mmCIF file of C-alpha atoms in Angstrom:
data_model
loop_
_atom_site.group_PDB
_atom_site.id
_atom_site.type_symbol
_atom_site.label_atom_id
_atom_site.label_comp_id
_atom_site.label_asym_id
_atom_site.label_seq_id
_atom_site.Cartn_x
_atom_site.Cartn_y
_atom_site.Cartn_z
ATOM 1 C CA MET W 26 -4.111 4.873 -26.002
ATOM 2 C CA LYS W 27 -4.468 7.478 -23.771
ATOM 3 C CA THR W 28 -1.955 8.055 -20.814
ATOM 4 C CA ILE W 29 -2.803 9.174 -17.170
ATOM 5 C CA PHE W 30 -0.104 11.007 -15.996
ATOM 6 C CA THR W 31 0.649 14.016 -13.439
ATOM 7 C CA GLU W 32 3.586 15.416 -12.297
ATOM 8 C CA LYS W 33 2.704 15.416 -8.713
ATOM 9 C CA HIS W 34 4.845 12.067 -8.637
ATOM 10 C CA LYS W 35 7.613 14.115 -8.340
ATOM 11 C CA LEU W 36 7.186 15.082 -4.582
ATOM 12 C CA ARG W 37 7.831 11.106 -3.711
ATOM 13 C CA ASN W 38 11.684 11.796 -3.658
ATOM 14 C CA ALA W 39 13.040 9.858 -1.044
ATOM 15 C CA LYS W 40 16.990 9.735 -1.050
ATOM 16 C CA THR W 41 17.461 6.709 1.232
ATOM 17 C CA GLU W 42 16.942 3.042 0.758
ATOM 18 C CA LEU W 43 18.552 0.192 2.939
ATOM 19 C CA TYR W 44 19.857 -2.151 -0.190
ATOM 20 C CA GLY W 45 22.884 -4.462 0.713
ATOM 21 C CA GLY W 46 23.852 -3.390 4.462
ATOM 22 C CA GLN W 47 23.454 0.477 2.854
ATOM 23 C CA LEU W 48 21.773 3.346 2.650
ATOM 24 C CA VAL W 49 22.039 3.839 -1.141
ATOM 25 C CA GLU W 50 19.570 5.861 -3.289
ATOM 26 C CA PRO W 51 16.236 4.573 -4.477
ATOM 27 C CA PHE W 52 15.981 2.143 -6.884
ATOM 28 C CA GLU W 53 11.971 3.064 -7.365
ATOM 29 C CA ARG W 54 13.049 7.425 -7.989
ATOM 30 C CA PRO W 55 11.239 10.060 -9.975
ATOM 31 C CA SER W 56 13.552 9.235 -13.102
ATOM 32 C CA ARG W 57 11.750 6.032 -13.929
ATOM 33 C CA ALA W 58 8.657 8.087 -14.709
ATOM 34 C CA GLU W 59 10.225 10.693 -16.894
ATOM 35 C CA PHE W 60 11.687 8.226 -18.892
ATOM 36 C CA ILE W 61 8.160 6.558 -19.566
ATOM 37 C CA ILE W 62 6.628 9.529 -20.195
ATOM 38 C CA GLU W 63 9.112 10.784 -22.368
ATOM 39 C CA ARG W 64 8.808 7.689 -24.857
ATOM 40 C CA VAL W 65 5.162 7.916 -24.710
ATOM 41 C CA ARG W 66 5.614 11.219 -26.242
ATOM 42 C CA GLN W 67 8.491 10.118 -28.700
ATOM 43 C CA ALA W 68 6.221 6.886 -29.701
ATOM 44 C CA GLY W 69 2.978 8.831 -30.387
ATOM 45 C CA LEU W 70 1.135 6.691 -27.984
ATOM 46 C CA GLY W 71 -1.725 8.657 -27.782
ATOM 47 C CA ALA W 72 -3.044 11.605 -25.466
ATOM 48 C CA ILE W 73 -1.661 12.260 -22.443
ATOM 49 C CA VAL W 74 -4.391 13.292 -19.566
ATOM 50 C CA ASP W 75 -4.048 14.725 -16.139
ATOM 51 C CA PRO W 76 -5.914 12.622 -13.709
ATOM 52 C CA GLN W 77 -9.290 13.796 -11.682
ATOM 53 C CA ASP W 78 -9.437 13.646 -8.191
ATOM 54 C CA PHE W 79 -11.973 10.966 -7.146
ATOM 55 C CA GLY W 80 -10.993 12.411 -3.145
ATOM 56 C CA LEU W 81 -10.123 9.213 -0.310
ATOM 57 C CA ASP W 82 -13.634 7.523 -0.543
ATOM 58 C CA PRO W 83 -12.242 4.434 -2.787
ATOM 59 C CA VAL W 84 -8.964 4.286 -1.015
ATOM 60 C CA TYR W 85 -11.241 3.609 2.151
ATOM 61 C CA LYS W 86 -13.195 0.906 0.082
ATOM 62 C CA ILE W 87 -9.346 -1.033 -0.499
ATOM 63 C CA HIS W 88 -7.084 -0.036 2.453
ATOM 64 C CA ASN W 89 -8.030 -0.121 6.611
ATOM 65 C CA THR W 90 -8.768 3.206 7.452
ATOM 66 C CA HIS W 91 -6.643 4.353 10.261
ATOM 67 C CA TYR W 92 -3.738 2.958 7.726
ATOM 68 C CA VAL W 93 -4.654 5.571 5.735
ATOM 69 C CA ASP W 94 -4.917 8.261 8.051
ATOM 70 C CA PHE W 95 -1.264 7.152 9.447
ATOM 71 C CA LEU W 96 0.226 7.671 5.912
ATOM 72 C CA GLN W 97 -1.094 11.125 6.103
ATOM 73 C CA VAL W 98 0.160 12.151 9.332
ATOM 74 C CA ALA W 99 3.521 9.661 9.432
ATOM 75 C CA TRP W 100 6.190 12.523 8.113
ATOM 76 C CA ASP W 101 4.922 15.388 10.709
ATOM 77 C CA HIS W 102 4.869 12.703 13.176
ATOM 78 C CA TRP W 103 8.234 11.953 12.460
ATOM 79 C CA LYS W 104 9.638 15.031 12.070
ATOM 80 C CA ALA W 105 7.691 16.352 15.126
ATOM 81 C CA GLU W 106 10.460 13.993 16.958
ATOM 82 C CA ASN W 107 13.328 15.674 15.275
ATOM 83 C CA PHE W 108 14.963 13.134 13.526
ATOM 84 C CA ALA W 109 17.600 13.878 11.012
ATOM 85 C CA GLY W 110 16.638 11.348 8.244
ATOM 86 C CA GLU W 111 13.694 9.884 7.110
ATOM 87 C CA ALA W 112 11.448 7.395 8.277
ATOM 88 C CA ILE W 113 12.652 4.583 8.350
ATOM 89 C CA PRO W 114 10.897 1.607 10.730
ATOM 90 C CA THR W 115 13.380 -0.326 13.046
ATOM 91 C CA THR W 116 11.002 -2.865 14.926
ATOM 92 C CA TRP W 117 8.149 -4.747 14.079
ATOM 93 C CA PRO W 118 5.483 -6.941 15.736
ATOM 94 C CA ALA W 119 7.224 -10.119 15.044
ATOM 95 C CA ARG W 120 5.859 -13.894 15.787
ATOM 96 C CA ARG W 121 4.471 -13.769 19.331
ATOM 97 C CA MET W 122 4.334 -10.247 20.047
ATOM 98 C CA SER W 123 1.304 -7.940 20.578
ATOM 99 C CA ASP W 124 -0.585 -6.717 17.769
ATOM 100 C CA ARG W 125 -1.086 -3.426 19.792
ATOM 101 C CA VAL W 126 -1.166 0.052 17.597
ATOM 102 C CA PRO W 127 2.037 1.395 19.048
ATOM 103 C CA GLU W 128 1.499 5.735 19.967
ATOM 104 C CA PHE W 129 5.209 6.778 19.469
ATOM 105 C CA ILE W 130 6.131 7.222 15.322
ATOM 106 C CA GLU W 131 8.969 4.722 15.330
ATOM 107 C CA GLY W 132 6.317 1.877 17.028
ATOM 108 C CA ARG W 133 3.744 2.819 14.350
ATOM 109 C CA LEU W 134 5.985 2.788 11.260
ATOM 110 C CA GLY W 135 6.616 -0.798 12.187
ATOM 111 C CA TYR W 136 3.472 -1.479 12.594
ATOM 112 C CA TYR W 137 2.261 -0.694 8.916
ATOM 113 C CA SER W 138 5.121 -1.579 7.335
ATOM 114 C CA MET W 139 6.442 -4.808 5.756
ATOM 115 C CA ALA W 140 10.047 -4.160 5.176
ATOM 116 C CA VAL W 141 12.498 -1.982 5.771
ATOM 117 C CA GLU W 142 13.670 -0.533 2.524
ATOM 118 C CA THR W 143 10.967 1.918 1.903
ATOM 119 C CA SER W 144 11.458 5.282 3.356
ATOM 120 C CA ILE W 145 8.995 7.515 4.054
ATOM 121 C CA SER W 146 10.025 11.599 3.207
ATOM 122 C CA ASP W 147 8.644 15.051 2.609
ATOM 123 C CA GLY W 148 6.068 14.447 -0.288
ATOM 124 C CA THR W 149 5.364 11.162 0.210
ATOM 125 C CA TRP W 150 1.769 10.715 0.970
ATOM 126 C CA GLU W 151 0.625 13.716 -1.229
ATOM 127 C CA ALA W 152 2.341 11.333 -4.149
ATOM 128 C CA ALA W 153 0.502 8.194 -2.922
ATOM 129 C CA TYR W 154 -2.945 10.304 -3.066
ATOM 130 C CA TRP W 155 -2.368 11.111 -6.588
ATOM 131 C CA SER W 156 -0.691 8.029 -8.274
ATOM 132 C CA ALA W 157 -4.021 6.181 -6.640
ATOM 133 C CA GLN W 158 -6.467 9.064 -8.935
ATOM 134 C CA VAL W 159 -4.458 8.151 -11.885
ATOM 135 C CA ALA W 160 -5.436 4.657 -11.681
ATOM 136 C CA LEU W 161 -8.727 5.439 -10.562
ATOM 137 C CA THR W 162 -8.458 8.038 -13.824
ATOM 138 C CA GLY W 163 -7.850 4.974 -15.898
ATOM 139 C CA ALA W 164 -10.533 3.195 -14.646
ATOM 140 C CA ALA W 165 -12.752 5.963 -15.410
ATOM 141 C CA GLU W 166 -11.529 6.117 -19.135
ATOM 142 C CA VAL W 167 -12.032 1.998 -19.537
ATOM 143 C CA GLN W 168 -15.637 2.378 -18.084
ATOM 144 C CA GLY W 169 -16.233 5.241 -20.484
ATOM 145 C CA GLY W 170 -15.124 3.078 -23.138
ATOM 146 C CA GLU W 171 -11.744 2.864 -24.158
ATOM 147 C CA LYS W 172 -10.424 -0.478 -25.215
ATOM 148 C CA GLY W 173 -6.631 0.227 -22.935
ATOM 149 C CA VAL W 174 -5.618 2.993 -20.817
ATOM 150 C CA PHE W 175 -2.311 3.200 -19.366
ATOM 151 C CA ALA W 176 -2.111 4.428 -15.970
ATOM 152 C CA LEU W 177 1.213 5.593 -15.456
ATOM 153 C CA CYS W 178 1.797 5.597 -11.676
ATOM 154 C CA ARG W 179 4.019 6.266 -9.364
ATOM 155 C CA PRO W 180 4.449 5.299 -6.354
ATOM 156 C CA PRO W 181 3.783 1.365 -7.612
ATOM 157 C CA GLY W 182 1.439 0.222 -5.607
ATOM 158 C CA HIS W 183 0.879 -3.755 -5.765
ATOM 159 C CA HIS W 184 3.063 -4.781 -2.524
ATOM 160 C CA SER W 185 0.641 -2.521 -0.229
ATOM 161 C CA ALA W 186 -1.567 -4.860 1.318
ATOM 162 C CA LEU W 187 -4.659 -4.205 3.782
ATOM 163 C CA ASP W 188 -3.358 -2.004 6.652
ATOM 164 C CA MET W 189 0.901 -2.060 5.199
ATOM 165 C CA TYR W 190 3.603 -0.534 2.726
ATOM 166 C CA GLY W 191 6.749 -1.734 1.388
ATOM 167 C CA GLY W 192 8.036 -2.833 -1.585
ATOM 168 C CA TYR W 193 8.206 0.713 -2.359
ATOM 169 C CA CYS W 194 4.124 0.692 -2.324
ATOM 170 C CA PHE W 195 1.990 2.773 -0.390
ATOM 171 C CA LEU W 196 -1.721 2.692 -1.886
ATOM 172 C CA ASN W 197 -2.492 -0.422 -3.366
ATOM 173 C CA ASN W 198 -3.274 1.274 -7.466
ATOM 174 C CA ALA W 199 -4.387 -1.859 -9.015
ATOM 175 C CA ALA W 200 -6.342 -3.219 -6.033
ATOM 176 C CA ILE W 201 -8.305 0.776 -6.098
ATOM 177 C CA ALA W 202 -8.983 0.114 -9.783
ATOM 178 C CA ALA W 203 -10.295 -2.826 -9.642
ATOM 179 C CA GLN W 204 -12.748 -2.094 -7.207
ATOM 180 C CA SER W 205 -13.918 1.350 -8.777
ATOM 181 C CA LEU W 206 -14.394 -1.182 -11.560
ATOM 182 C CA LEU W 207 -16.720 -2.937 -9.557
ATOM 183 C CA ASP W 208 -18.311 -0.236 -8.051
ATOM 184 C CA ASN W 209 -19.402 1.546 -11.161
ATOM 185 C CA GLY W 210 -20.602 -1.515 -12.952
ATOM 186 C CA ALA W 211 -18.666 -4.299 -13.551
ATOM 187 C CA LYS W 212 -19.754 -7.950 -12.162
ATOM 188 C CA ARG W 213 -15.999 -9.480 -12.270
ATOM 189 C CA VAL W 214 -12.687 -7.913 -12.696
ATOM 190 C CA ALA W 215 -8.882 -9.733 -13.392
ATOM 191 C CA VAL W 216 -5.541 -8.499 -12.434
ATOM 192 C CA VAL W 217 -3.006 -10.077 -13.983
ATOM 193 C CA ASP W 218 0.388 -9.074 -12.098
ATOM 194 C CA VAL W 219 3.816 -9.178 -14.895
ATOM 195 C CA ASP W 220 6.088 -7.491 -12.611
ATOM 196 C CA PHE W 221 9.020 -9.374 -11.081
ATOM 197 C CA HIS W 222 7.850 -9.171 -7.591
ATOM 198 C CA HIS W 223 5.103 -11.123 -6.613
ATOM 199 C CA GLY W 224 1.801 -8.709 -6.353
ATOM 200 C CA ASN W 225 1.852 -9.499 -2.403
ATOM 201 C CA GLY W 226 -0.804 -7.083 -1.257
ATOM 202 C CA THR W 227 -3.298 -7.298 -4.229
ATOM 203 C CA GLN W 228 -3.148 -11.169 -3.414
ATOM 204 C CA ASP W 229 -4.022 -10.112 0.523
ATOM 205 C CA ILE W 230 -6.645 -7.849 -0.722
ATOM 206 C CA PHE W 231 -9.144 -9.886 -2.964
ATOM 207 C CA TYR W 232 -7.636 -13.118 -1.125
ATOM 208 C CA GLU W 233 -10.954 -14.170 0.566
ATOM 209 C CA ARG W 234 -13.029 -12.745 -2.694
ATOM 210 C CA ASN W 235 -14.780 -14.131 -6.120
ATOM 211 C CA ASP W 236 -15.119 -10.894 -8.045
ATOM 212 C CA VAL W 237 -12.146 -10.504 -8.472
ATOM 213 C CA LEU W 238 -9.500 -13.004 -10.089
ATOM 214 C CA PHE W 239 -5.798 -12.673 -9.516
ATOM 215 C CA ALA W 240 -2.837 -13.810 -11.245
ATOM 216 C CA SER W 241 0.951 -13.168 -10.718
ATOM 217 C CA LEU W 242 3.640 -14.129 -12.535
ATOM 218 C CA HIS W 243 6.805 -13.411 -10.467
ATOM 219 C CA GLY W 244 10.651 -14.884 -9.458
ATOM 220 C CA ASP W 245 10.055 -17.477 -6.751
ATOM 221 C CA PRO W 246 9.788 -15.898 -3.023
ATOM 222 C CA SER W 247 12.582 -18.408 -1.852
ATOM 223 C CA HIS W 248 14.875 -16.297 -3.660
ATOM 224 C CA ALA W 249 13.042 -13.060 -4.402
ATOM 225 C CA PHE W 250 10.904 -10.252 -2.139
ATOM 226 C CA PRO W 251 8.525 -10.044 -1.042
ATOM 227 C CA HIS W 252 9.874 -13.691 0.594
ATOM 228 C CA PHE W 253 6.733 -15.033 2.454
ATOM 229 C CA LEU W 254 4.174 -14.925 0.207
ATOM 230 C CA GLY W 255 3.794 -15.840 -3.404
ATOM 231 C CA TYR W 256 3.364 -19.738 -3.693
ATOM 232 C CA SER W 257 1.571 -22.030 -5.759
ATOM 233 C CA GLU W 258 -0.510 -23.219 -3.025
ATOM 234 C CA GLU W 259 -1.589 -19.909 -2.006
ATOM 235 C CA LYS W 260 -4.998 -20.151 -4.004
ATOM 236 C CA GLY W 261 -7.486 -18.148 -1.896
ATOM 237 C CA GLU W 262 -9.332 -19.167 0.992
ATOM 238 C CA GLY W 263 -13.325 -19.107 1.243
ATOM 239 C CA ASP W 264 -15.388 -17.563 -1.373
ATOM 240 C CA GLY W 265 -11.877 -16.718 -2.866
ATOM 241 C CA ALA W 266 -10.991 -20.742 -3.166
ATOM 242 C CA GLY W 267 -9.808 -21.109 -6.452
ATOM 243 C CA PHE W 268 -9.344 -17.240 -7.342
ATOM 244 C CA ASN W 269 -5.794 -16.853 -6.112
ATOM 245 C CA ILE W 270 -3.271 -18.253 -9.016
ATOM 246 C CA ASN W 271 0.643 -17.577 -8.698
ATOM 247 C CA TYR W 272 3.228 -18.722 -10.901
ATOM 248 C CA PRO W 273 6.419 -18.366 -9.265
ATOM 249 C CA MET W 274 9.562 -19.239 -11.328
ATOM 250 C CA LYS W 275 13.443 -19.810 -10.685
ATOM 251 C CA PRO W 276 16.558 -17.471 -11.440
ATOM 252 C CA GLY W 277 17.299 -17.168 -15.033
ATOM 253 C CA THR W 278 13.627 -17.948 -16.083
ATOM 254 C CA ARG W 279 13.502 -17.105 -20.115
ATOM 255 C CA PHE W 280 10.780 -16.051 -22.231
ATOM 256 C CA GLU W 281 9.205 -19.144 -23.503
ATOM 257 C CA GLU W 282 9.051 -20.082 -19.768
ATOM 258 C CA TRP W 283 7.410 -16.753 -18.863
ATOM 259 C CA ARG W 284 5.232 -16.641 -21.964
ATOM 260 C CA ALA W 285 3.606 -20.411 -21.253
ATOM 261 C CA ALA W 286 2.473 -18.916 -17.931
ATOM 262 C CA LEU W 287 1.122 -15.888 -18.780
ATOM 263 C CA ALA W 288 -0.496 -18.274 -21.691
ATOM 264 C CA ASP W 289 -2.110 -20.340 -18.546
ATOM 265 C CA ALA W 290 -2.518 -17.047 -16.786
ATOM 266 C CA LEU W 291 -5.347 -15.511 -19.281
ATOM 267 C CA ASP W 292 -6.779 -18.985 -19.995
ATOM 268 C CA ASN W 293 -7.827 -18.661 -16.742
ATOM 269 C CA VAL W 294 -8.885 -15.318 -17.191
ATOM 270 C CA ARG W 295 -10.901 -16.238 -20.264
ATOM 271 C CA HIS W 296 -12.839 -18.957 -18.109
ATOM 272 C CA PHE W 297 -12.997 -16.561 -15.610
ATOM 273 C CA ALA W 298 -15.240 -14.288 -18.308
ATOM 274 C CA PRO W 299 -14.534 -11.148 -16.382
ATOM 275 C CA ASP W 300 -15.719 -7.462 -17.424
ATOM 276 C CA ALA W 301 -12.536 -5.612 -17.629
ATOM 277 C CA LEU W 302 -8.807 -6.339 -16.879
ATOM 278 C CA VAL W 303 -6.410 -4.811 -14.531
ATOM 279 C CA ILE W 304 -2.806 -5.294 -15.651
ATOM 280 C CA SER W 305 0.014 -4.944 -12.502
ATOM 281 C CA LEU W 306 2.669 -3.453 -15.216
ATOM 282 C CA GLY W 307 6.107 -4.062 -13.713
ATOM 283 C CA VAL W 308 9.291 -4.317 -16.845
ATOM 284 C CA ASP W 309 11.699 -5.391 -13.984
ATOM 285 C CA THR W 310 11.360 -8.921 -15.840
ATOM 286 C CA PHE W 311 13.933 -7.181 -17.959
ATOM 287 C CA GLU W 312 17.343 -9.246 -18.657
ATOM 288 C CA ASN W 313 19.302 -6.199 -16.873
ATOM 289 C CA ASP W 314 17.307 -5.185 -14.265
ATOM 290 C CA PRO W 315 19.090 -4.739 -11.377
ATOM 291 C CA ILE W 316 16.972 -6.241 -8.592
ATOM 292 C CA SER W 317 15.549 -8.393 -10.457
ATOM 293 C CA PHE W 318 16.644 -12.218 -12.487
ATOM 294 C CA PHE W 319 14.521 -13.013 -15.173
ATOM 295 C CA LYS W 320 15.876 -12.451 -18.417
ATOM 296 C CA LEU W 321 13.083 -11.530 -20.437
ATOM 297 C CA LYS W 322 14.671 -9.336 -23.552
ATOM 298 C CA SER W 323 12.714 -5.744 -24.947
ATOM 299 C CA GLU W 324 11.369 -7.482 -28.406
ATOM 300 C CA ASP W 325 9.296 -10.000 -25.968
ATOM 301 C CA PHE W 326 7.725 -7.069 -24.261
ATOM 302 C CA LEU W 327 5.515 -6.502 -27.561
ATOM 303 C CA THR W 328 5.416 -10.024 -27.696
ATOM 304 C CA TYR W 329 3.382 -10.411 -24.648
ATOM 305 C CA GLY W 330 1.450 -7.149 -25.063
ATOM 306 C CA ALA W 331 -0.030 -8.236 -28.344
ATOM 307 C CA ASP W 332 -1.062 -11.869 -26.150
ATOM 308 C CA ILE W 333 -2.953 -9.372 -23.653
ATOM 309 C CA ALA W 334 -4.829 -7.838 -26.508
ATOM 310 C CA GLN W 335 -5.763 -11.458 -27.916
ATOM 311 C CA LEU W 336 -8.272 -11.430 -24.784
ATOM 312 C CA GLN W 337 -10.582 -8.333 -26.222
ATOM 313 C CA LEU W 338 -11.206 -7.237 -22.858
ATOM 314 C CA PRO W 339 -11.371 -3.334 -21.564
ATOM 315 C CA THR W 340 -7.559 -3.919 -20.234
ATOM 316 C CA LEU W 341 -6.571 -0.742 -17.573
ATOM 317 C CA PHE W 342 -1.994 -1.181 -17.377
ATOM 318 C CA VAL W 343 -1.354 0.042 -14.200
ATOM 319 C CA MET W 344 2.289 0.823 -13.807
ATOM 320 C CA GLU W 345 4.085 -0.944 -11.041
ATOM 321 C CA GLY W 346 7.982 -1.215 -11.369
ATOM 322 C CA GLY W 347 10.819 -1.748 -13.528
ATOM 323 C CA TYR W 348 14.170 -0.459 -12.455
ATOM 324 C CA ASP W 349 16.566 -0.203 -15.070
ATOM 325 C CA ILE W 350 16.336 3.166 -16.204
ATOM 326 C CA ASP W 351 17.608 3.027 -19.746
ATOM 327 C CA GLU W 352 15.229 0.836 -21.054
ATOM 328 C CA ILE W 353 12.529 1.116 -18.997
ATOM 329 C CA GLY W 354 10.808 3.859 -21.428
ATOM 330 C CA ILE W 355 11.324 1.462 -24.079
ATOM 331 C CA ASN W 356 9.768 -1.370 -22.429
ATOM 332 C CA THR W 357 6.999 -0.076 -21.355
ATOM 333 C CA VAL W 358 5.731 1.158 -24.606
ATOM 334 C CA ASN W 359 6.822 -1.835 -25.975
ATOM 335 C CA VAL W 360 3.691 -3.562 -23.909
ATOM 336 C CA LEU W 361 1.397 -0.683 -24.591
ATOM 337 C CA GLN W 362 1.848 -0.890 -28.852
ATOM 338 C CA GLY W 363 2.161 -4.675 -28.669
ATOM 339 C CA PHE W 364 -1.346 -4.190 -26.877
ATOM 340 C CA THR W 365 -2.611 -1.544 -29.791
ATOM 341 C CA GLY W 366 -0.895 -3.125 -32.317
ATOM 342 C CA GLU W 367 0.758 0.196 -33.569
#
């Protein structure tokens, strides 16, 4: 299996995250990708390929133009105000407030963000841009005949909505890849999100569409980020009614229950009969993950990789979360090896 990867992910190296009332080292850090790529090499998974540059047109097909334009200049505008720290929003257009876009950078950060933990720093835009190019290159490889491809995207993307960032995500790599597949010949694409956290951004993007089936397995938003989306009654609207499926699960969920939800999701994919499958691959379902509460063990990732392979669909794995640095490479590659049967 080919892996698409770029060292430019290191440009995203924020130093601060608001967690538990303190500014801490971000859980989403460069070492995540370094541990994964090292395990890819150790396992002999396959060729490691640099991304092509597809430009911004595929990004603009998913994200609001003004939002993308904001991301490109946010850090420069923040620095122009001579603020000492990284760019963190402090105010939002909450209930019954104006939806007008402010001019001052503090207000613009709040307008385009969904959460406060994700700071913007030097290099954030460049890393996010190339993360999307990694996903687009993976999609092109799948459409070129590869059975399975791993897009080692960093920063991740599934919390990024049409016009919002947060949850460590700026551009929705999986959604951008899915749209690229559609633009280049696919009639239908399924996106299955196995990250611990709900893929609220992907849901937001495709919620009124019937050419993309979205299914997400995740921690119950009553207890887990992003809290305000991901409930089972959210099934899509308009043309998208019935094409959005959520599987929220309670704290302490073990593999047997999680795997049953995956089986139902894959059965829905089978009935949808897509031309390609995109997996938002988060391995923060692991029992020792520091910001999650599922109980999957390392061997379980092998098992569900094989479950996904049974669909026999061209499949793009797009890296999302996973914050247990010691095991992140093992668990990620276990899914991929389970899929390939190696």
